[in-house]
XYZ file of C-alpha atoms in Angstrom:
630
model
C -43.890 35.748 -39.570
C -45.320 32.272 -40.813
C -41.754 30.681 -41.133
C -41.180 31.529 -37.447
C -44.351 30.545 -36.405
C -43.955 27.471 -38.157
C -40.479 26.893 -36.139
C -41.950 27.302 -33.026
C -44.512 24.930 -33.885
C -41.694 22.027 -34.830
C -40.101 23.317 -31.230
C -43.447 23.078 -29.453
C -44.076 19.724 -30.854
C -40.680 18.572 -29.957
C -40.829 19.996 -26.565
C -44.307 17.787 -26.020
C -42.599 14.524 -27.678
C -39.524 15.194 -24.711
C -42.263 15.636 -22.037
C -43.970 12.446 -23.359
C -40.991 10.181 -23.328
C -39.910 11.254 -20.289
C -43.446 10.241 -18.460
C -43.502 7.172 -20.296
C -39.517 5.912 -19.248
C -40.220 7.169 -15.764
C -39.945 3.800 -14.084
C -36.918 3.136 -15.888
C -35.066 6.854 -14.776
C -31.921 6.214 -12.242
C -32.727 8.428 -8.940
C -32.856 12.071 -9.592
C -31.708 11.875 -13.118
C -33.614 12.488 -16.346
C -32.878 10.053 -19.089
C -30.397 12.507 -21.395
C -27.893 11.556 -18.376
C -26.148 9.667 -20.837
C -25.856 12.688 -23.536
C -24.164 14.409 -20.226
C -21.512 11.865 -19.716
C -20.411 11.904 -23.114
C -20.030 16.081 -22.964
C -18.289 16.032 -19.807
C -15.491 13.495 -21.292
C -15.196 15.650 -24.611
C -14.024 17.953 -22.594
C -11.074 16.325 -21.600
C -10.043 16.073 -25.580
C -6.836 17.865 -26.828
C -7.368 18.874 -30.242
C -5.777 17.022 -33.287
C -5.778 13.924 -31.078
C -7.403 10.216 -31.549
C -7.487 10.664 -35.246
C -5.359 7.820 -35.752
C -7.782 4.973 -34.600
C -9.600 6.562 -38.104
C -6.819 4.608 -39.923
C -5.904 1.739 -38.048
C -6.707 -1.161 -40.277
C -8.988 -3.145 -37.802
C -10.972 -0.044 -36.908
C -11.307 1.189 -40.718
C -13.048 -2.490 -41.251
C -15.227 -2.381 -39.166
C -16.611 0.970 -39.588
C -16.781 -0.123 -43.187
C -19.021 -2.822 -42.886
C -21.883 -2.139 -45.250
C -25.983 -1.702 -43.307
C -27.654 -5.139 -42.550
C -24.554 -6.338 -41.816
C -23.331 -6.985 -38.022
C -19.975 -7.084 -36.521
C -18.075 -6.395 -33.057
C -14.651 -4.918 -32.585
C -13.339 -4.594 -28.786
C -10.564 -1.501 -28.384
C -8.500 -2.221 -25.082
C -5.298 -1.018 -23.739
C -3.801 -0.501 -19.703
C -4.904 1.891 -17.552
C -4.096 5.347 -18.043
C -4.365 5.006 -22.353
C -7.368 7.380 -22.125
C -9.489 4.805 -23.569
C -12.564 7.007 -22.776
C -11.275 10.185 -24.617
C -10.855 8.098 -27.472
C -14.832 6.544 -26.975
C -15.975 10.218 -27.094
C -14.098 10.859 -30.326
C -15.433 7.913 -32.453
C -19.011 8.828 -30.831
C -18.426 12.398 -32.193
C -17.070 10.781 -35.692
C -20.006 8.792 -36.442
C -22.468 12.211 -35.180
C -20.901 14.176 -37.947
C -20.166 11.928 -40.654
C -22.622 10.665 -43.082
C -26.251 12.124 -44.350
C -29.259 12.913 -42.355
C -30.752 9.820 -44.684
C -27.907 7.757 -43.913
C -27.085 8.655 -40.752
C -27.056 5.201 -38.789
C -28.869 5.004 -35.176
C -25.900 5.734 -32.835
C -26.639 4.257 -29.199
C -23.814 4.515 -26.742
C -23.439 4.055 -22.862
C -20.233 5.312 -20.554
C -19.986 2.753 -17.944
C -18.336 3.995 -14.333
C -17.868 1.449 -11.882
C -17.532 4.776 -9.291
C -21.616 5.417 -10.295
C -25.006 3.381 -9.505
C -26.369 5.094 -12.577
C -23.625 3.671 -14.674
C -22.359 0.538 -13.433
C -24.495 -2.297 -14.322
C -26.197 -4.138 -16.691
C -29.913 -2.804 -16.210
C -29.041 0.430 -16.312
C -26.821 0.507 -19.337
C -29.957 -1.371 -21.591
C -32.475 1.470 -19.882
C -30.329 3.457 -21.581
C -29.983 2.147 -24.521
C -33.863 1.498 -24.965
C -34.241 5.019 -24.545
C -31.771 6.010 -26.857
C -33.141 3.528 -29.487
C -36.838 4.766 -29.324
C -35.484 9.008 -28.714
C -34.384 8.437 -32.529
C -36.967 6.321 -34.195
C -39.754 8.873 -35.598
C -41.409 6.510 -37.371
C -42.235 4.244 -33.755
C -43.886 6.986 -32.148
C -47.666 5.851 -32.909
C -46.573 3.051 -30.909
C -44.971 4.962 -28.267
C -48.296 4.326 -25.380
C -48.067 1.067 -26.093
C -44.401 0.599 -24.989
C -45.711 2.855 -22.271
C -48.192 0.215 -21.324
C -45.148 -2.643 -21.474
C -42.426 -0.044 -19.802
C -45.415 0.084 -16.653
C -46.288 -2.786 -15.922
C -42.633 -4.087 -15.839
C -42.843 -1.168 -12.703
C -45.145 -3.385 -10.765
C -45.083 -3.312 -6.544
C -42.927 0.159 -7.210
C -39.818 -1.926 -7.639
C -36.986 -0.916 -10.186
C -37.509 -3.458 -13.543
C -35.123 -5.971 -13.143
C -32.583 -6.816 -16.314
C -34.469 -9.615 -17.809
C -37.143 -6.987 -18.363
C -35.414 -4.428 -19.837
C -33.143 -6.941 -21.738
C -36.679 -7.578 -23.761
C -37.705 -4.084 -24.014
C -34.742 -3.643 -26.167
C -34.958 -6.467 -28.180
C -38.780 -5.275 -29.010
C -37.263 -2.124 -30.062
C -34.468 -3.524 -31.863
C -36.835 -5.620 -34.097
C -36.847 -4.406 -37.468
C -33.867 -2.225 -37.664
C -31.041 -2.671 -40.087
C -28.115 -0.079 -39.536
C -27.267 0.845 -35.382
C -24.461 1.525 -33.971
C -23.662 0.529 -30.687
C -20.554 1.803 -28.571
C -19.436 0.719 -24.950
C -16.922 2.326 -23.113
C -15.365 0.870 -20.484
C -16.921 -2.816 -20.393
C -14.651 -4.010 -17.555
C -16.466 -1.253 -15.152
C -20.103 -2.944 -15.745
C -20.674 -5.013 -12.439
C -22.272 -7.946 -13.880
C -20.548 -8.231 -17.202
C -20.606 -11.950 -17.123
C -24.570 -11.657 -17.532
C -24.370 -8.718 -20.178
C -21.967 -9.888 -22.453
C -22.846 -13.325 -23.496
C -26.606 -11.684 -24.078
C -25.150 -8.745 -25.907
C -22.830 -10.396 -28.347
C -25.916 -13.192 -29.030
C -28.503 -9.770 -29.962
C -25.525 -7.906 -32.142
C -25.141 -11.333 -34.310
C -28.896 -11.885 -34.201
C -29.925 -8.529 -34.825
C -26.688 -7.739 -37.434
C -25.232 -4.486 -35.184
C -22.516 -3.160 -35.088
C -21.080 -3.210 -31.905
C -17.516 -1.663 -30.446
C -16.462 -1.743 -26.828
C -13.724 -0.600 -24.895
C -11.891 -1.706 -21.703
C -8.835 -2.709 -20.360
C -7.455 -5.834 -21.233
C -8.491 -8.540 -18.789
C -8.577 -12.328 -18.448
C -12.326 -12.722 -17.068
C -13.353 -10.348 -20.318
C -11.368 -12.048 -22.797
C -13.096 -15.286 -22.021
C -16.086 -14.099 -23.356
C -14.937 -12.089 -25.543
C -12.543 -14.545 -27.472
C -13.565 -15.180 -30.831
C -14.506 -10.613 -31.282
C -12.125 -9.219 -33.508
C -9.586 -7.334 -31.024
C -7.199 -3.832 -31.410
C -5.334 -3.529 -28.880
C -4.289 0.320 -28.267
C 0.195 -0.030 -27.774
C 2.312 3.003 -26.466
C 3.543 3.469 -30.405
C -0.184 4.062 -31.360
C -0.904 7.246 -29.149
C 2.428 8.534 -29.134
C 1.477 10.767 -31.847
C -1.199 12.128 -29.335
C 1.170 12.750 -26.753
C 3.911 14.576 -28.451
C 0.967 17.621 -29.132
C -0.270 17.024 -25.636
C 3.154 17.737 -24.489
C 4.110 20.169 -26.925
C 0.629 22.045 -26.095
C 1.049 22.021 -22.753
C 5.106 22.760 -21.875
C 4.386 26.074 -24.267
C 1.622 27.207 -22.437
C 3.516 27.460 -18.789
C 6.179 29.612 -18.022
C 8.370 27.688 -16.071
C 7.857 24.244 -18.274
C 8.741 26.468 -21.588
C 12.321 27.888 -19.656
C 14.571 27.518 -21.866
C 17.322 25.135 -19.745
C 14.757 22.995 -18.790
C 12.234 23.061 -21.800
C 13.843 19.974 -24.294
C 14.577 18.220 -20.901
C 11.291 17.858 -19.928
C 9.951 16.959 -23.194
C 12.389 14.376 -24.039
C 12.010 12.776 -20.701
C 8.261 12.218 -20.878
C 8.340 11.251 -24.360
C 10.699 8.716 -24.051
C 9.237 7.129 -20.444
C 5.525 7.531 -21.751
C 4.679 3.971 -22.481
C 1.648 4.723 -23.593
C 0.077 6.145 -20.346
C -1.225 9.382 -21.486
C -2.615 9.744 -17.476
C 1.021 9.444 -16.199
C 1.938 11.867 -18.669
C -0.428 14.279 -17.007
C 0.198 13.602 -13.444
C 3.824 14.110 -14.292
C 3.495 17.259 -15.733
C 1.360 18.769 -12.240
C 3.964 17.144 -10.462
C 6.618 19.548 -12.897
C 4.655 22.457 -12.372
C 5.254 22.650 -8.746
C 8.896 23.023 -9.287
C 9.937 26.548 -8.745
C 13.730 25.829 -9.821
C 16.312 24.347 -12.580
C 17.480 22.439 -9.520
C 14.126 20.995 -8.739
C 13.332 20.301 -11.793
C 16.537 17.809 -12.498
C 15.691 16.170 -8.930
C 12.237 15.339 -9.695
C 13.324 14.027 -13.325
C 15.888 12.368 -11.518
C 13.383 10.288 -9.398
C 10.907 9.479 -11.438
C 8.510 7.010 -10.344
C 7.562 4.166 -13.058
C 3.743 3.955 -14.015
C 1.001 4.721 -12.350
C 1.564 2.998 -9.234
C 4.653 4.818 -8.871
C 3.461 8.609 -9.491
C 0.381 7.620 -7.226
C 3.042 6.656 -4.440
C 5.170 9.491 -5.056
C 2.130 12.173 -4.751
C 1.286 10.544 -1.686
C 4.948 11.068 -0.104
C 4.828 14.677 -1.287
C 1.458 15.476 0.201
C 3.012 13.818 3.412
C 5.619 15.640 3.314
C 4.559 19.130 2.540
C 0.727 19.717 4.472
C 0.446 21.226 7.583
C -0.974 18.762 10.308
C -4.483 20.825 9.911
C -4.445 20.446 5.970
C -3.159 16.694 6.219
C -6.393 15.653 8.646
C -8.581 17.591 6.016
C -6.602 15.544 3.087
C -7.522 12.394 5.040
C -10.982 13.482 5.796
C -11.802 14.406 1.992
C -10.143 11.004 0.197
C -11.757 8.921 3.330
C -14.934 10.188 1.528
C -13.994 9.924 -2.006
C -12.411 6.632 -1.932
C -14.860 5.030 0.158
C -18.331 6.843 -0.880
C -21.007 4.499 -2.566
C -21.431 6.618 -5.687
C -19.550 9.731 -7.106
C -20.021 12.437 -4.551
C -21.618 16.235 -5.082
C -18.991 19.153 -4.299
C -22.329 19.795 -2.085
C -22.849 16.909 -0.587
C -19.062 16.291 0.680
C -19.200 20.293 2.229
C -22.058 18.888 3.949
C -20.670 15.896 4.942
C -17.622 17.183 6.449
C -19.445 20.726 7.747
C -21.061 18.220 10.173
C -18.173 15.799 10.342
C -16.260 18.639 12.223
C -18.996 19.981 14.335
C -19.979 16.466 15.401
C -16.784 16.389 16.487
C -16.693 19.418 18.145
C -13.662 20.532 15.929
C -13.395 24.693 15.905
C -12.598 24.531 11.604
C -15.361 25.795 10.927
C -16.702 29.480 10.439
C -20.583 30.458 10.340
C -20.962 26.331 10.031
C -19.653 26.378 6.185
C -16.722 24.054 5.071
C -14.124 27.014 4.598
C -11.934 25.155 1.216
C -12.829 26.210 -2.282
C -12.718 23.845 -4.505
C -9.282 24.576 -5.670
C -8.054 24.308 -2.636
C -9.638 20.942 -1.594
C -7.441 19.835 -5.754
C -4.391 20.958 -4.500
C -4.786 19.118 -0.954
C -5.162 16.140 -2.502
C -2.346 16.569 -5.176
C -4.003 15.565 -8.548
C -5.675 12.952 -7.087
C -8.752 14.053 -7.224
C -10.452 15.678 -10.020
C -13.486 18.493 -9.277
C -15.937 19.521 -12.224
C -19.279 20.096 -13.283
C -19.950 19.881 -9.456
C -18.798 16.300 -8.715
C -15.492 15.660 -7.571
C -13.850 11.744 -7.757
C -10.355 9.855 -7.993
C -8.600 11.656 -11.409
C -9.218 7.887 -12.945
C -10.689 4.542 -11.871
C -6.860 3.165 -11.554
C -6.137 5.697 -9.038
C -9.168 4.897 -6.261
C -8.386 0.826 -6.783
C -4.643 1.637 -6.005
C -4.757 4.004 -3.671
C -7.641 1.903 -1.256
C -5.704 -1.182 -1.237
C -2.388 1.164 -0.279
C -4.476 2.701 2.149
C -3.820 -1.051 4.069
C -0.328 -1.436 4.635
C 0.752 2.155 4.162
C 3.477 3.330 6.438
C 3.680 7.051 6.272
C 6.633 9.259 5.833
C 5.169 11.686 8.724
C 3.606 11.016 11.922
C -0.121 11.106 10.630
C -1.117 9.538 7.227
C -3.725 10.999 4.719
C -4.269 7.321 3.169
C -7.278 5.864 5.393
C -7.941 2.329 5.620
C -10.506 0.519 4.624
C -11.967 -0.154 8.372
C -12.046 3.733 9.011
C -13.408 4.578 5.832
C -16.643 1.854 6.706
C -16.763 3.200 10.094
C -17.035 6.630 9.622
C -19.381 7.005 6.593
C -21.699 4.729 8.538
C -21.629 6.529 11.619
C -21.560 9.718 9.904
C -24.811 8.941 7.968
C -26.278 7.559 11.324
C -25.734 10.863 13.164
C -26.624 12.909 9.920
C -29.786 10.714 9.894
C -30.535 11.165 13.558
C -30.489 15.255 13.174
C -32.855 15.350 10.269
C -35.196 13.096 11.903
C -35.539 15.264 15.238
C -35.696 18.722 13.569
C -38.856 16.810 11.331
C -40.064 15.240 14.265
C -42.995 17.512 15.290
C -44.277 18.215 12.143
C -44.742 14.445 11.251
C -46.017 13.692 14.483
C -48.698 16.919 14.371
C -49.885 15.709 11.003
C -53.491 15.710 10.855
C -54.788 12.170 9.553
C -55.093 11.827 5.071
C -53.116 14.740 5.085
C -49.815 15.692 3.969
C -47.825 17.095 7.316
C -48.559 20.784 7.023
C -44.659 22.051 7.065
C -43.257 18.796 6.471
C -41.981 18.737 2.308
C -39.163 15.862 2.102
C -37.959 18.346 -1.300
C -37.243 20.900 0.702
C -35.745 18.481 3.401
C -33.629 17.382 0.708
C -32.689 20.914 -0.692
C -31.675 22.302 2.706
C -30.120 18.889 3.681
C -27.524 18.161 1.118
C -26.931 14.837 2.330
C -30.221 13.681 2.903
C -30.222 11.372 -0.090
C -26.555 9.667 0.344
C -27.206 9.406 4.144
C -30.938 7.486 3.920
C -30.015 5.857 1.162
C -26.356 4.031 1.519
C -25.916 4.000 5.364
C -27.066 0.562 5.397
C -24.459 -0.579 2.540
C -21.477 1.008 4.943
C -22.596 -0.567 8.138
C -23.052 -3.815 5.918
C -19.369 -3.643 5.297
C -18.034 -3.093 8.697
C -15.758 -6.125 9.913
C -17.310 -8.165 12.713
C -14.640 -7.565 15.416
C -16.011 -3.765 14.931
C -19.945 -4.684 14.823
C -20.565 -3.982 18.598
C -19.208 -0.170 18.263
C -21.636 -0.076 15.330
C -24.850 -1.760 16.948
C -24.804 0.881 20.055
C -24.591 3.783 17.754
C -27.484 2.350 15.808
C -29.709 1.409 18.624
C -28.504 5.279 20.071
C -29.951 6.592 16.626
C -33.088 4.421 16.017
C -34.889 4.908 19.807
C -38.600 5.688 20.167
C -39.730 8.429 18.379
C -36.702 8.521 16.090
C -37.468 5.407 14.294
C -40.471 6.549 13.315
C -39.590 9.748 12.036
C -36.798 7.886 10.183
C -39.208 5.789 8.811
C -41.296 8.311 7.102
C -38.291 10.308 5.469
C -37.219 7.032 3.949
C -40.651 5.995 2.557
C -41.238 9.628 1.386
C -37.953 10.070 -0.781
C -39.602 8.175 -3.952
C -41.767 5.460 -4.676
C -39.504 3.004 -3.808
C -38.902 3.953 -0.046
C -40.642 1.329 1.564
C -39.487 -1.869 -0.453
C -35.553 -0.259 0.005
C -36.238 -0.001 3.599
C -37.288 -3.251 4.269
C -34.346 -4.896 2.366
C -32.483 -2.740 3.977
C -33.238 -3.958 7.291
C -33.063 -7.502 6.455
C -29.874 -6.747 5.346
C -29.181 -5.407 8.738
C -30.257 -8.480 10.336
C -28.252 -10.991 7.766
C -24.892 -8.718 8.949
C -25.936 -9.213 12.147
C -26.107 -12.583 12.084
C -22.798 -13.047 10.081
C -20.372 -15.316 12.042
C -23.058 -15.531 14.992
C -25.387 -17.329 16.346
C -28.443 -16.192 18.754
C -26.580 -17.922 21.493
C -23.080 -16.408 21.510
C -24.848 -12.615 20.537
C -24.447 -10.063 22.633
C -27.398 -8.058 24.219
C -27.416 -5.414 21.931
C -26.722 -6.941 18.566
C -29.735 -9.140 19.925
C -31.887 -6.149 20.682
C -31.171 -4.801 17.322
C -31.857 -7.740 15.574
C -35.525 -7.655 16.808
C -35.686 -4.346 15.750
C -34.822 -5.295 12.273
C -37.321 -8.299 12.440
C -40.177 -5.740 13.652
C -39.775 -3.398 11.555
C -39.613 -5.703 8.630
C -42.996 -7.120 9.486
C -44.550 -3.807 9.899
C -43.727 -2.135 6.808
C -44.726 -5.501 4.936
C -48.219 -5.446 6.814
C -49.482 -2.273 6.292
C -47.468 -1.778 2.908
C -51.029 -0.777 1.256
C -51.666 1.954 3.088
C -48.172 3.461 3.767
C -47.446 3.473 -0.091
C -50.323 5.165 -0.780
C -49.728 7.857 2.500
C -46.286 6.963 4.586
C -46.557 9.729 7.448
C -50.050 7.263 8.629
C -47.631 5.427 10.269
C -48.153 8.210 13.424
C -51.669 6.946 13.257
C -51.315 3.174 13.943
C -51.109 0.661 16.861
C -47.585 -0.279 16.837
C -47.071 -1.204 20.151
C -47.847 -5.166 18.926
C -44.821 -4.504 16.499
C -42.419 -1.983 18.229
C -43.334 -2.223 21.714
C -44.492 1.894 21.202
C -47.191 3.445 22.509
C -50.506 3.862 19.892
C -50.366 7.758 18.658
C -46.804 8.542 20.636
C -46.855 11.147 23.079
C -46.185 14.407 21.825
C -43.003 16.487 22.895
C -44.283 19.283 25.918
C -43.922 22.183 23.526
C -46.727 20.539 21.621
C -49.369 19.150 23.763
C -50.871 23.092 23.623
C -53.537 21.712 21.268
C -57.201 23.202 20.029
C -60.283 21.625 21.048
C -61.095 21.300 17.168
C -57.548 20.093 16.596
C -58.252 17.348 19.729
C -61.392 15.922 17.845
C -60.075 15.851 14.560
C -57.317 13.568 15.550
C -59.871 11.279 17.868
C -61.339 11.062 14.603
C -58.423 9.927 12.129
C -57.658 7.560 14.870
C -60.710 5.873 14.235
C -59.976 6.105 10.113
C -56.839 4.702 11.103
C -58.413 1.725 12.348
C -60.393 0.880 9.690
C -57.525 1.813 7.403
C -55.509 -1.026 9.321
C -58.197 -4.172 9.401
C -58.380 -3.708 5.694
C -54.512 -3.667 4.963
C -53.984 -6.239 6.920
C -56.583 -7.884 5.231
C -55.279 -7.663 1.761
C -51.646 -8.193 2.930
């Protein structure tokens, strides 16, 4: 009874450490994440691992150096290779070979970091050292007496609620780098970081300075390999993971019924061992493309016509999809990739149900029963022909090579039907930002009287933006990236855009939409008013006031209004951002003070009457003194 006592002390104590370190790396968390994202990554990709395979970077020479070199001593090896190489299968397996090898005594700090260029949690600089930070001082039991005062240094670098920026960060890891002598550090995919050109040149400096040893993975490219020159390089060739492929192949042709037929069994397997060159991916899209085939016959044509590389399966899936949907299922095809290719981060299965749900019904389309997107999710993978990949929830492009090819084919693609499921780039923009706008425009009405109601120092009674955002699946993509898709909207399409946006943002709505945004974290009100100065900068693109039309003109007040409100009374609406109902912002929106309510509501109590005379007088008060310390 003591021993398990004593175990569920240890787990209680653990438990409180967690809690601790997650309060304390708050600031630094990306947006509804907790900070083991990166442990989640790294599952999700073992996944994808065929057994008895990338056990022979264990004895290539280069690799078997490195991981040789003795503690307190430093040194970098980069791993690259094309696309399609499965570079990031092979990450997961060293990760996994340094987890299980060695002592608990002299088990070396492992850090690693998955970048995806398709993610805003994973695609840049700051958010790779947060990471790594995290990692560094998770492991370290003999730093945690000093753990409040790195959460003393990890605050203030919060200040103004605005996310740390990567000088910041870039010293929080050297302060918890100081004084260690044996870490690992792995980096997959380097060529996805955004801003490599600032991260590299700092990183290879602290893995010199501070003896780590450092590996990184990418594909081989010319703006890398300038800074990357003088690191000791092993570059993956098609000889090195054939090996792999053979028990890929093997594995998989025994497994299906009509790969394993006997006349077209050695056929197959010759074929794609011979044409591999290395491309484990084309291997696999190959095979799907196989499975279809319900005949000898078919099977010899599609051998036949193989495409070359990736480019060439992508364009041949394409055809095929062309080809073989129905009109209905090829304007759902379209629909889906227009979102997956063209989204600002790796989409939910939930969010892009939502987003077409009311897509269609916006549209006044008849698709849709009981207002639910009617496509499971195996449905919506065979639409898009291996394209797409769906799982843990998420669905994206099957790999990085496939969105980057398939968006610039979406451009001078001339389809083998009469209606293509490639969009391009100018519908994509358009429709995710009027999508968001209209998405943005329902919430804000159906929360309209409950923010409006609210008495004053309260928090609207009805009004929760978590349950907003749990009902409202895209809530958080809509608010938050609208302004990043009407940003990239060609001028000779900007006046479409600016009516739909005045349409959406009139009287009472851009108030509403106002306190949704401030209310979806801490830094709602800073994000909104970059986000409207980046309005106005688009606006002004190419154009001057003079040769502006009416409307872009009208919303570029707006934008300036807005701007200067939200900066004005910044105290106050950080601290309480539904007060906003409660201020004089005729002087900055042309509105009337306390807007009228809608009919349904003017029914009010006596009581309720002189409670709000009341806050408007707070409100007042509340106002000289913001203004004040603005």
């Amino acid at each position: 009874m003591s021993e398990q006592r004593q175990r569920n002390d240890i787990e209680d104590i653990k438990s409180r450490e967690q809690s601790n370190l997650n309060r304390i790396f708050a600031p630094l968390l990306p947006r509804n994440e907790d900070m083991n994202y990166y442990t989640r990554d790294h599952e999700t990709t073992c996944q994808h691992r065929h057994p008895s395979t990338c056990e022979c970077i264990l004895h290539h020479p280069k690799f078997a150096c490195w991981s040789q070199i003795p503690e307190g001593k430093g040194g970098q090896l980069w791993i690259n290779a094309g696309p399609g190489f499965m570079k990031t299968v092979l990450t997961s397996f060293i990760i996994d070979h340094f987890h299980e090898s060695g002592t608990r005594h002299e088990q070396p700090v492992l850090l690693y970091f998955y970048f995806r260029d398709s993610s805003m949690h994973n695609n840049n600089a700051t958010a790779a050292t947060c990471s790594i930070a995290y990692q560094l001082h998770r492991q370290q039991e003999e730093h945690r007496s000093g753990i409040e005062m790195n959460a003393k240094v990890i605050n203030s670098m919060a200040k103004n609620n605005e996310k740390p920026s990567f000088p910041e960060v870039w010293r929080l890891l050297s302060r918890f780098l100081d004084g260690h002598s044996n870490i690992i550090l792995i980096l997959d995919a380097v060529d996805e970081c955004e801003d490599s050109s600032l991260f590299l040149p700092k990183l290879l400096d602290l893995a010199v300075s501070e003896n780590i040893k450092l590996l990184m993975t990418s594909r081989r490219q010319k703006r890398l390999a300038r800074y990357l020159e003088n690191v000791e390089t092993l570059e993956i060739t098609p000889r090195d993971v054939h090996h792999d492929i053979k028990a890929f192949v093997d594995f998989k042709v025994a497994r299906n019924p009509r790969l394993s037929y006997p006349l077209v069994r050695d056929v197959i397997k010759e074929f794609l061992l011979n044409q591999h060159n290395g491309m484990f991916l084309w291997v696999i899209l190959m095979l799907k493309e196989l499975k279809a085939c319900i005949s000898v016959e078919e099977v010899q044509t599609t051998l036949m016509q193989v495409p070359s590389g990736l480019e060439g399966i992508y364009t041949k899936i394409v055809r095929r999809l062309e080809e073989s949907l129905t009109r209905r299922a090829a304007e759902v095809t379209k629909n889906i990739l227009t979102w997956v290719l063209g989204s600002a981060k790796t989409l939910s299965m939930d969010e892009l149900r939502e987003a077409l749900s009311f897509q269609y019904q916006a549209q006044g389309h008849t698709l849709l029963s009981d207002g639910e997107f009617p496509y499971a999710d195996k449905d919506i993978e065979n639409m898009c022909g291996s394209l797409v990949s769906i799982r843990h929830g998420q669905i994206q492009t099957v790999h990085q090579s496939t969105k980057e090819y398939l968006v610039g084919l979406g451009e001078d693609w001339r389809p083998s039907q009469a209606l293509a499921i490639l969009p391009t780039s100018v519908d994509t923009t358009l429709q995710l930002a009027s999508i968001c706008l209209k998405y943005q425009e329902k919430l804000c009405k159906s929360s309209l009287t409950k923010l409006q109601m609210a008495p004053f120092s309260h928090h609207p009674e009805g009004f929760d933006v978590r349950m907003l955002q749990s009902k409202s699946k895209l809530l958080d993509y809509s608010f938050l990236f609208w302004i990043r898709h009407v940003h990239g909207c060609p001028i000779s399409h900007r006046e479409s855009l600016v009516a739909v946006i005045l349409k959406h943002f009139s009287n009472f709505m851009t108030v509403s939409w106002m306190v949704i945004s401030m209310s979806l974290d801490s830094k709602g009100l800073w994000r909104l008013v970059i986000g409207v100065e980046e309005v106005e900068e688009w606006l002004l693109e190419g154009n001057t006031q003079e040769n502006m039309g009416v409307a872009a003109r009208h919303l570029q007040d707006w934008c300036s209004s807005i701007a200067k409100l939200l900066k004005a009374y910044s105290t106050l609406l950080l601290e309480n951002p539904w007060l906003i109902w409660r201020l004089d912002l005729k002087g900055f929106l042309g509105l009337e003070q306390r807007f009228a309510a809608p009919s349904n509501c003017i029914d009010r109590s006596k009581e309720s009457e002189e409670s709000l005379q009341s806050s408007a007088g707070q409100a007042t008060d509340l106002q000289a003194r913001s203004t004040t310390q603005s």
